[in-house]
Backbone as JSON, one array per atom type, in Angstrom:
{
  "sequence": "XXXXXXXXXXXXXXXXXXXXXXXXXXXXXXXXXXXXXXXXXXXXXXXXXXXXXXXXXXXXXXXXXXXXXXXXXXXXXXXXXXXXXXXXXXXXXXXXXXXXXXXXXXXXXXXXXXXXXXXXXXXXXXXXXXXXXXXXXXXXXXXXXXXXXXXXXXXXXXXXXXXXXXXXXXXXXXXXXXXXXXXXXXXXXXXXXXXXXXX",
  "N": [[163.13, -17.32, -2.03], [161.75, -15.36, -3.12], [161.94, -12.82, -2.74], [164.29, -12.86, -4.1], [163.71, -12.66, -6.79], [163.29, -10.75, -9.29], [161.97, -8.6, -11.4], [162.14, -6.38, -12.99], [164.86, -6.04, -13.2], [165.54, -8.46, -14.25], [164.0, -8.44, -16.91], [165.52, -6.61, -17.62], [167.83, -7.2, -18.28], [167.31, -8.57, -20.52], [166.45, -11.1, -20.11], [163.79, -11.52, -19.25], [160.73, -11.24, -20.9], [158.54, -9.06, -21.04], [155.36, -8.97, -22.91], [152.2, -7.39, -24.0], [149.49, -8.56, -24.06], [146.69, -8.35, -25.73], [147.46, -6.63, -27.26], [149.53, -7.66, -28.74], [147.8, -9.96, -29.97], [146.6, -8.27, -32.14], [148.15, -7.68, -33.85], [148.84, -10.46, -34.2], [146.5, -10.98, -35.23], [145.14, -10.13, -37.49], [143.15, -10.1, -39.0], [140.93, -11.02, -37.52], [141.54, -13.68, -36.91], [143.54, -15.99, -36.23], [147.33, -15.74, -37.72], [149.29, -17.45, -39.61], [151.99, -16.61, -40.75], [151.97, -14.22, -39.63], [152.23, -14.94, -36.8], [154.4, -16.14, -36.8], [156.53, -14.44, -37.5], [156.49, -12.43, -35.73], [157.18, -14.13, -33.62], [159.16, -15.34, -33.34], [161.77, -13.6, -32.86], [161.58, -12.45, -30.53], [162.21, -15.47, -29.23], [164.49, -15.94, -29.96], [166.01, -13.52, -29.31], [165.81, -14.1, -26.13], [166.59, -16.9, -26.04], [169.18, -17.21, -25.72], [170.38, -16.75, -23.07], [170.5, -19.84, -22.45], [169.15, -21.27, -20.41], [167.18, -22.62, -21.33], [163.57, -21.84, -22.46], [160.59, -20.68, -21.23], [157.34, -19.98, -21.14], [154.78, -17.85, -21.06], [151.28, -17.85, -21.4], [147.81, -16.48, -22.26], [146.75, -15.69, -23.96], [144.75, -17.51, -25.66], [142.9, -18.21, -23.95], [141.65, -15.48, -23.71], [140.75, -15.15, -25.88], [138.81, -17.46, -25.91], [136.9, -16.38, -23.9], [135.71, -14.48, -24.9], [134.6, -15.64, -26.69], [135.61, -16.78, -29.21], [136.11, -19.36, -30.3], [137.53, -20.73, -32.22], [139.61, -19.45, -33.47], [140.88, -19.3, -30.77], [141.55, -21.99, -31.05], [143.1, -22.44, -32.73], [144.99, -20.9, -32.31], [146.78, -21.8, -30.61], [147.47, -24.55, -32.19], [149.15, -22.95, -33.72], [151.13, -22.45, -31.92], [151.77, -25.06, -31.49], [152.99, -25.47, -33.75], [154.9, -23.91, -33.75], [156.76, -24.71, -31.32], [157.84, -27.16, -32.31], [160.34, -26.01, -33.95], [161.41, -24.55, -32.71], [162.85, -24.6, -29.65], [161.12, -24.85, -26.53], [159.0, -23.93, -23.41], [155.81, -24.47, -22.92], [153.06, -22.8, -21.05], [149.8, -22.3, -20.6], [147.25, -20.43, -19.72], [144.16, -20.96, -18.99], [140.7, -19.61, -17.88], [138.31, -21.1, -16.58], [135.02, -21.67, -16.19], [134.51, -24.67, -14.37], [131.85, -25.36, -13.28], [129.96, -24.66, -14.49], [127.35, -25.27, -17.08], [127.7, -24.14, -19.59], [130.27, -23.59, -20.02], [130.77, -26.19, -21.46], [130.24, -26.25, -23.8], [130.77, -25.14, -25.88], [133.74, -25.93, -27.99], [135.49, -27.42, -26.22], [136.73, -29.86, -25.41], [138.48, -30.33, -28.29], [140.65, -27.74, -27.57], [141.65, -29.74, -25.54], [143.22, -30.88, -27.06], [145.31, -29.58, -27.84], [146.77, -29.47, -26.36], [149.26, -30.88, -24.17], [149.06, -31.68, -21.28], [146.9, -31.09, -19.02], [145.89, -29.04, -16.18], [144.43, -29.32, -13.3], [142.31, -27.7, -10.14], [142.27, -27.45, -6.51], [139.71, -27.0, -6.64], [138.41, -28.21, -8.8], [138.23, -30.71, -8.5], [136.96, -30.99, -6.22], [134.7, -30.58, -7.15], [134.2, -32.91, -9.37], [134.14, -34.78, -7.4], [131.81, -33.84, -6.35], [129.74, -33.81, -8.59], [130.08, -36.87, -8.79], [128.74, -37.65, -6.98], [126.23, -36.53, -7.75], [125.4, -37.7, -10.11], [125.16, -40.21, -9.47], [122.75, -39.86, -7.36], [121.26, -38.86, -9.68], [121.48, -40.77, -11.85], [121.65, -43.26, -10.9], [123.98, -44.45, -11.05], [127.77, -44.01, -10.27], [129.17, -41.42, -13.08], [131.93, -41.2, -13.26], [133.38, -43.17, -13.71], [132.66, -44.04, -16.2], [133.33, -41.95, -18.03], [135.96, -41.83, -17.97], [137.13, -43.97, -19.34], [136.37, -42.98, -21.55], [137.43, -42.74, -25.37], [138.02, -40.26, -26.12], [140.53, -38.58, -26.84], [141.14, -35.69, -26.38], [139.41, -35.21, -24.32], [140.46, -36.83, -22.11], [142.58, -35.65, -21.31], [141.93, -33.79, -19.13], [140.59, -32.9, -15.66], [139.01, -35.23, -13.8], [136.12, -33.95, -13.07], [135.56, -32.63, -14.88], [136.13, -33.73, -17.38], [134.13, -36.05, -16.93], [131.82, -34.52, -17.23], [131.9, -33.54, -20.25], [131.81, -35.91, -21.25], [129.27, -36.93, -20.6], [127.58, -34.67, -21.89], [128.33, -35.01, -24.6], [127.38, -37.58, -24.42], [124.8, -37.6, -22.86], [123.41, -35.5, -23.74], [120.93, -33.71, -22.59], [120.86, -34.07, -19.59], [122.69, -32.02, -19.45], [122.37, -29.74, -17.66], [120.92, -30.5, -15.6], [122.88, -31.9, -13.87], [124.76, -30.7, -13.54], [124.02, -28.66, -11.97], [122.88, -30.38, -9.96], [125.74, -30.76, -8.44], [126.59, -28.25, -8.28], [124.93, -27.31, -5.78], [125.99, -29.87, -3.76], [128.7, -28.94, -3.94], [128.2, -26.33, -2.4], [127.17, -27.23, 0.16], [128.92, -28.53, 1.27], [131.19, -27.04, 1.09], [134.05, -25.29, 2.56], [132.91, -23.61, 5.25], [133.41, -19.95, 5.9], [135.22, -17.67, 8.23]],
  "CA": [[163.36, -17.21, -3.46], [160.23, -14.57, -4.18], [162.77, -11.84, -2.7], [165.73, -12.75, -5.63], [163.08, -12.74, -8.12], [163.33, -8.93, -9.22], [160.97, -8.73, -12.97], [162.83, -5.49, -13.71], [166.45, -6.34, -13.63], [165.44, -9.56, -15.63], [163.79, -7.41, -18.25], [167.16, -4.8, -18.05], [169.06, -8.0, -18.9], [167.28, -9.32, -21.38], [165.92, -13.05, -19.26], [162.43, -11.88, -19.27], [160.34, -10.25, -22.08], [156.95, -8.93, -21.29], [154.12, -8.96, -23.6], [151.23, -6.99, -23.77], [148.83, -9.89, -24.73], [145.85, -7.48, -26.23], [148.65, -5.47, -28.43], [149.98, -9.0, -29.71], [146.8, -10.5, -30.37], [146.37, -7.18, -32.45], [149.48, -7.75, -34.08], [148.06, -11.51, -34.91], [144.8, -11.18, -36.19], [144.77, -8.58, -38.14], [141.35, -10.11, -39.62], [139.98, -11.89, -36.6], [141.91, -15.0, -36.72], [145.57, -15.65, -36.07], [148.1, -16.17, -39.11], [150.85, -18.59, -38.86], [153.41, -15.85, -41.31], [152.4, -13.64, -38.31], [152.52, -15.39, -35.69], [156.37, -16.93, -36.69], [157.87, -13.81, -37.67], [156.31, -11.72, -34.55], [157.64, -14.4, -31.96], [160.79, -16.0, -33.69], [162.54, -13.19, -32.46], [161.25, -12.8, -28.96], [162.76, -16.43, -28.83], [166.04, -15.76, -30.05], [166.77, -12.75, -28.07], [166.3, -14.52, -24.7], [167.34, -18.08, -26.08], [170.79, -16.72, -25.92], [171.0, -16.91, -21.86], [170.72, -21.12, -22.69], [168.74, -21.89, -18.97], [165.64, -23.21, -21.13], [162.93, -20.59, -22.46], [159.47, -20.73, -20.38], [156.57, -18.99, -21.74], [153.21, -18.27, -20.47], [150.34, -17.14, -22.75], [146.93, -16.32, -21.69], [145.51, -15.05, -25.47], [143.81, -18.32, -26.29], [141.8, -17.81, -22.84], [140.95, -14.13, -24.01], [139.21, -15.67, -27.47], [137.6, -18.64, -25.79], [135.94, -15.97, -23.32], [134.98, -13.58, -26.4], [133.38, -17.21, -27.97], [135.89, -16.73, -30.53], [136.75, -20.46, -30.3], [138.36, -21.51, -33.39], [140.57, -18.51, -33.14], [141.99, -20.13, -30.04], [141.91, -23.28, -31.36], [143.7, -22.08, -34.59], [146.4, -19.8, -31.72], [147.39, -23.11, -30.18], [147.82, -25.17, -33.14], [150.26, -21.89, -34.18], [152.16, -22.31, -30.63], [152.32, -26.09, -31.72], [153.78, -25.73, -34.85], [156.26, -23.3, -33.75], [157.16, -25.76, -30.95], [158.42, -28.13, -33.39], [161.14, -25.44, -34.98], [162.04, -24.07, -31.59], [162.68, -25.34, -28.27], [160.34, -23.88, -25.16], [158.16, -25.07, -22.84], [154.64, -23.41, -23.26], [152.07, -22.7, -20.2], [148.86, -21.6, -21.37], [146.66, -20.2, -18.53], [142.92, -20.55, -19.45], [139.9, -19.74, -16.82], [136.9, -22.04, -16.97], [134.02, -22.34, -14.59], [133.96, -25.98, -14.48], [130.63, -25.93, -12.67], [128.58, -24.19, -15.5], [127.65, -26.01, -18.48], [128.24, -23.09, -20.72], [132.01, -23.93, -20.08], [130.9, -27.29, -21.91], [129.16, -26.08, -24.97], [131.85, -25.03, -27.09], [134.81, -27.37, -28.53], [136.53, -27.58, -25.23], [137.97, -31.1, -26.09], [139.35, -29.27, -29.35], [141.22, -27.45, -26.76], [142.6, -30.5, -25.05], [143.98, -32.05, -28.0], [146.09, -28.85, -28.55], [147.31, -29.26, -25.02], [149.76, -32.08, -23.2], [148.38, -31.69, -19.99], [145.78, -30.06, -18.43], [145.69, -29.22, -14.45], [143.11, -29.03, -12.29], [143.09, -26.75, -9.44], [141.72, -27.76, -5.66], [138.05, -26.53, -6.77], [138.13, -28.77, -10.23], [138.89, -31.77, -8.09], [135.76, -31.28, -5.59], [133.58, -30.31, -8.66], [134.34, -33.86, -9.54], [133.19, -35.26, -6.35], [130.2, -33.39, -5.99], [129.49, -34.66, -9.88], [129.84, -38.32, -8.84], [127.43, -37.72, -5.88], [124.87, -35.69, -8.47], [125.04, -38.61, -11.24], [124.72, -41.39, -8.89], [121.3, -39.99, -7.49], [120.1, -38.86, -10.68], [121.33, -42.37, -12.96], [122.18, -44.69, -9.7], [125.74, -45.04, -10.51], [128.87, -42.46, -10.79], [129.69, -41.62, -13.82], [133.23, -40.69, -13.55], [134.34, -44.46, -13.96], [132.76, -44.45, -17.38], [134.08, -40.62, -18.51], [137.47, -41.99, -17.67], [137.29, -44.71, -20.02], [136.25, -42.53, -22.93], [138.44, -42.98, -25.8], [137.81, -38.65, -27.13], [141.66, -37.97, -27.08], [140.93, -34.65, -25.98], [138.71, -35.19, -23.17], [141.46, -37.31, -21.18], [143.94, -34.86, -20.41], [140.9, -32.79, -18.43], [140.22, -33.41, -14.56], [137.82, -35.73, -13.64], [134.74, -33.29, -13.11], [135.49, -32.08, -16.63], [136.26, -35.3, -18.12], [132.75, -36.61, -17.11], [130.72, -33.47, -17.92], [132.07, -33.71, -21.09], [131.05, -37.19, -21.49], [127.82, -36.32, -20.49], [127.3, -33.42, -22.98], [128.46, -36.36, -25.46], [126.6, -39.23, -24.42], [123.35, -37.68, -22.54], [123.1, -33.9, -23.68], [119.6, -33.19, -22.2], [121.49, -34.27, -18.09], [124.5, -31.55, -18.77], [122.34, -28.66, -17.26], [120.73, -30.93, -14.6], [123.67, -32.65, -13.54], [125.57, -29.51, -13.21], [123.14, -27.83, -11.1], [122.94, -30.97, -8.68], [127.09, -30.87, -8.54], [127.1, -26.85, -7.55], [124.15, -27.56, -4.76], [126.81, -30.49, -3.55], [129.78, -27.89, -3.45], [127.65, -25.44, -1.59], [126.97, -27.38, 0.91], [130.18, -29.11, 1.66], [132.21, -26.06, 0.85], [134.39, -25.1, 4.12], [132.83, -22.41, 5.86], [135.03, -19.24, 6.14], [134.47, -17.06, 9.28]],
  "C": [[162.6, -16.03, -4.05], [161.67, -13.24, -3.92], [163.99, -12.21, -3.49], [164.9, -12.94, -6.95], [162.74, -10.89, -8.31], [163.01, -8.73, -10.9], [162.07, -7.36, -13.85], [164.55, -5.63, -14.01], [166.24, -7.75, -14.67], [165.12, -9.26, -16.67], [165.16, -7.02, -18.56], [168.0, -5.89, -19.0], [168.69, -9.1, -19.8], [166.45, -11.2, -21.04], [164.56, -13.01, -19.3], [161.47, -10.48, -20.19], [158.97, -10.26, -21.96], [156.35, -8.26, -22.03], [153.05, -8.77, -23.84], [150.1, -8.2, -24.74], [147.11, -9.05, -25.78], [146.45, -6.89, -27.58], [149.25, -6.96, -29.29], [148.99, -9.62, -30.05], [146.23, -8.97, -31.87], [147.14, -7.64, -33.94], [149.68, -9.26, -35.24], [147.43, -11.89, -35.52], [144.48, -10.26, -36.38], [142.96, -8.45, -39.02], [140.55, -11.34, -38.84], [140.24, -13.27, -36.13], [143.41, -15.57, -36.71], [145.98, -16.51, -37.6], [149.38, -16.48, -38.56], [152.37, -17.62, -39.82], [153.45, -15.29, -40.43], [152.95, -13.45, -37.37], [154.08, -15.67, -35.91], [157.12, -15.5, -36.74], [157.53, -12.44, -36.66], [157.42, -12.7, -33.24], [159.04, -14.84, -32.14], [161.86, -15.03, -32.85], [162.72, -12.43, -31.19], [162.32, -13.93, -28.1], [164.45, -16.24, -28.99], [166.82, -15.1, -29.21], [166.7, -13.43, -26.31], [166.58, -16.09, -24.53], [168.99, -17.85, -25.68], [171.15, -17.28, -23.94], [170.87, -18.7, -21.14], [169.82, -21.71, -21.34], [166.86, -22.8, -19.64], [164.17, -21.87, -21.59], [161.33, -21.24, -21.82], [158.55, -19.52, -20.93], [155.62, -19.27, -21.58], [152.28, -17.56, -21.31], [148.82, -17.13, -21.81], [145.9, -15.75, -23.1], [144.63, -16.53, -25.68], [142.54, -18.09, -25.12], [140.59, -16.72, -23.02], [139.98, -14.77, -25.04], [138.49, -16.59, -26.67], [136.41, -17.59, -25.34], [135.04, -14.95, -23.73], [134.14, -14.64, -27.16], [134.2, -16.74, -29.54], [136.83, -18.24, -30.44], [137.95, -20.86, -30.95], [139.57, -20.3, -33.35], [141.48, -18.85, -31.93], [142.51, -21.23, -30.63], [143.34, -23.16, -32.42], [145.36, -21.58, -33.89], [147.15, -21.21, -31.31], [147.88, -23.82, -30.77], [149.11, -24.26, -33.34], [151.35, -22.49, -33.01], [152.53, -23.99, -30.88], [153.52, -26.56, -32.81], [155.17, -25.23, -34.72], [157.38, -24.22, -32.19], [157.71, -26.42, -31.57], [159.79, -27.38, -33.92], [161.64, -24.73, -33.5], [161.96, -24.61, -30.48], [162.31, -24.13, -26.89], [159.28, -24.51, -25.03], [157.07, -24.1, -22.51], [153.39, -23.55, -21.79], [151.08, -21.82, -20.35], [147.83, -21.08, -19.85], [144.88, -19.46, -19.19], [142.07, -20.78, -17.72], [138.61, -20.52, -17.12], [135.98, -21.99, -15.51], [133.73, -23.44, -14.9], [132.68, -26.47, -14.33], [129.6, -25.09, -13.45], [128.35, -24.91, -16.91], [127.66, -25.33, -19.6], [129.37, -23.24, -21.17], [131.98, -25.26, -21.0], [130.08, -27.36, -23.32], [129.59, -25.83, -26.44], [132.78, -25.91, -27.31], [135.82, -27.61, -27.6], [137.71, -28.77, -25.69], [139.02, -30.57, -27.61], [140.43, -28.72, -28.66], [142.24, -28.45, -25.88], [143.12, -31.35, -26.16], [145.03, -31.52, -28.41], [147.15, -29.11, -26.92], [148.58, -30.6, -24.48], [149.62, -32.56, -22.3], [147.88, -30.59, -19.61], [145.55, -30.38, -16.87], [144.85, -28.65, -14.54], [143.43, -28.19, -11.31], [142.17, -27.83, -8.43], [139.76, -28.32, -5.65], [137.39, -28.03, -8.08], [137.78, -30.32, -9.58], [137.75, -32.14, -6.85], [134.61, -31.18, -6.38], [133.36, -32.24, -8.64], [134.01, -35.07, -8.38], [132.18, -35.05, -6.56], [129.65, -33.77, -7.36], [129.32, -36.23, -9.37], [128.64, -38.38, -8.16], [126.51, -37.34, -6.93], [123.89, -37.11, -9.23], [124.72, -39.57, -10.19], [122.97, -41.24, -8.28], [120.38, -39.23, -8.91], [119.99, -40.3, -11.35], [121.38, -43.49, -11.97], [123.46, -45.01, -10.31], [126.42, -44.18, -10.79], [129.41, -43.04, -12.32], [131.3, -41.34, -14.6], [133.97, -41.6, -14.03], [134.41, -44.72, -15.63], [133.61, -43.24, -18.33], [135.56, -41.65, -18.3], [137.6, -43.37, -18.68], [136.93, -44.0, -21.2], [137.46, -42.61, -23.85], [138.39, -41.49, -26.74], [139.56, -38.75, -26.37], [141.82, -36.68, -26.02], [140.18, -34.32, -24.47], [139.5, -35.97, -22.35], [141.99, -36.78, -20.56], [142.84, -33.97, -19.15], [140.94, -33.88, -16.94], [139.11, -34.19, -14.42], [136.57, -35.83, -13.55], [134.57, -32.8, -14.52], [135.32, -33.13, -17.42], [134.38, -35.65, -18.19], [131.54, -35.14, -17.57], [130.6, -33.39, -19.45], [132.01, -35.09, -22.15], [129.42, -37.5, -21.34], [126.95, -35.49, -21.4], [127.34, -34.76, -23.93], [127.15, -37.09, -25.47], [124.84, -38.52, -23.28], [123.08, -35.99, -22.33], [122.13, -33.29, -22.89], [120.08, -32.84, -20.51], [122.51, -33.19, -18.11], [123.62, -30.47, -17.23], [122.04, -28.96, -15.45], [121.56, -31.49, -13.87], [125.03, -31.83, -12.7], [124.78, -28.12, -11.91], [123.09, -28.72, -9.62], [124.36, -30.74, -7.76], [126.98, -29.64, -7.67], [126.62, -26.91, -6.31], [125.02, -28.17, -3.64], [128.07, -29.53, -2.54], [129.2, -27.12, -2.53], [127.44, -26.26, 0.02], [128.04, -27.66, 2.02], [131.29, -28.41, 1.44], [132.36, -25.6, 2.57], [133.59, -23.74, 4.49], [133.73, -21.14, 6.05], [134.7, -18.16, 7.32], [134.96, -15.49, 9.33]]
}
């Protein structure tokens, strides 16, 4: 299939419309923070022109990523909400592609959950998913029991849709702020050790 996927004849014909994400964020926030007259009457017609070939429109974004990693939070928060609203008035199915180091608690300091409330689901990757191991192991010898069972019962909205190593870090930050840095330091130690060798 990768050899009938050809980016430039889909451009020529209109099926795929790339987006300099720097130049549209530009384009957005003309004073630091995205505007929803902007935002609608920049993308409305993005959508139209390649709604036309009816297969479904698919659209991947990566600007809310850029502000989180500038610490311009609410400016994501604020871009997402935008991509929600216009959801509602158009039909397309939105894939947002943010980078996080799960295993630093810097990644847990800002309004992440904010972030998952704008979201429907949130994947994990391979790495997110041993994080979350090596977390249960950390908490159990620092508190004597894992705390992934109780993270997973939290009722934050936002902190659900997140993987299990996230989920509880973020229950942690919550419920025993002083443990994120220590808890996160036992976790990476964990990974390191039990990370495959590569030769």
């Amino acid at each position: 299939a990768a050899d009938k996927f050809n980016p430039k004849a889909l451009a020529d014909s209109g099926q795929l419309d790339l987006i300099d994400a720097v130049r549209l964020m530009a384009q957005l926030m003309p004073n630091g923070a995205p505007e929803w007259a902007r935002f609608r009457a920049t993308l409305v017609p993005v959508l139209s022109r390649v709604q036309s070939f009816g297969r479904g429109i698919r659209i991947f974004v990566e600007m809310g990523s850029m502000l989180w990693k500038d610490g311009n939070t609410e400016a994501a928060i604020r871009l997402e909400e935008h991509w929600n609203a216009l959801a509602r008035l158009h039909t397309f199915a939105l894939f947002c592609g943010y980078t996080l180091d799960t295993q630093s608690e810097e990644s847990y300091a800002g309004p992440l959950e904010d972030i998952g409330h704008t979201h429907t689901d949130i994947l994990g990757s391979e790495e997110d998913e041993r994080f979350g191991i090596a977390l249960d192991r950390a908490s159990k010898e620092v508190f004597g029991i894992t705390l992934s069972q109780m993270a997973g019962m939290t009722n934050h909205d936002g902190a659900r849709r997140f993987p299990s190593g996230q989920r509880t870090m973020l229950w942690v930050k919550r419920n025993l702020p002083l443990s994120t840095a220590q808890l996160a330091e036992r976790a990476r130690r964990y990974l390191q050790e039990f990370s495959p060798k590569r030769s």
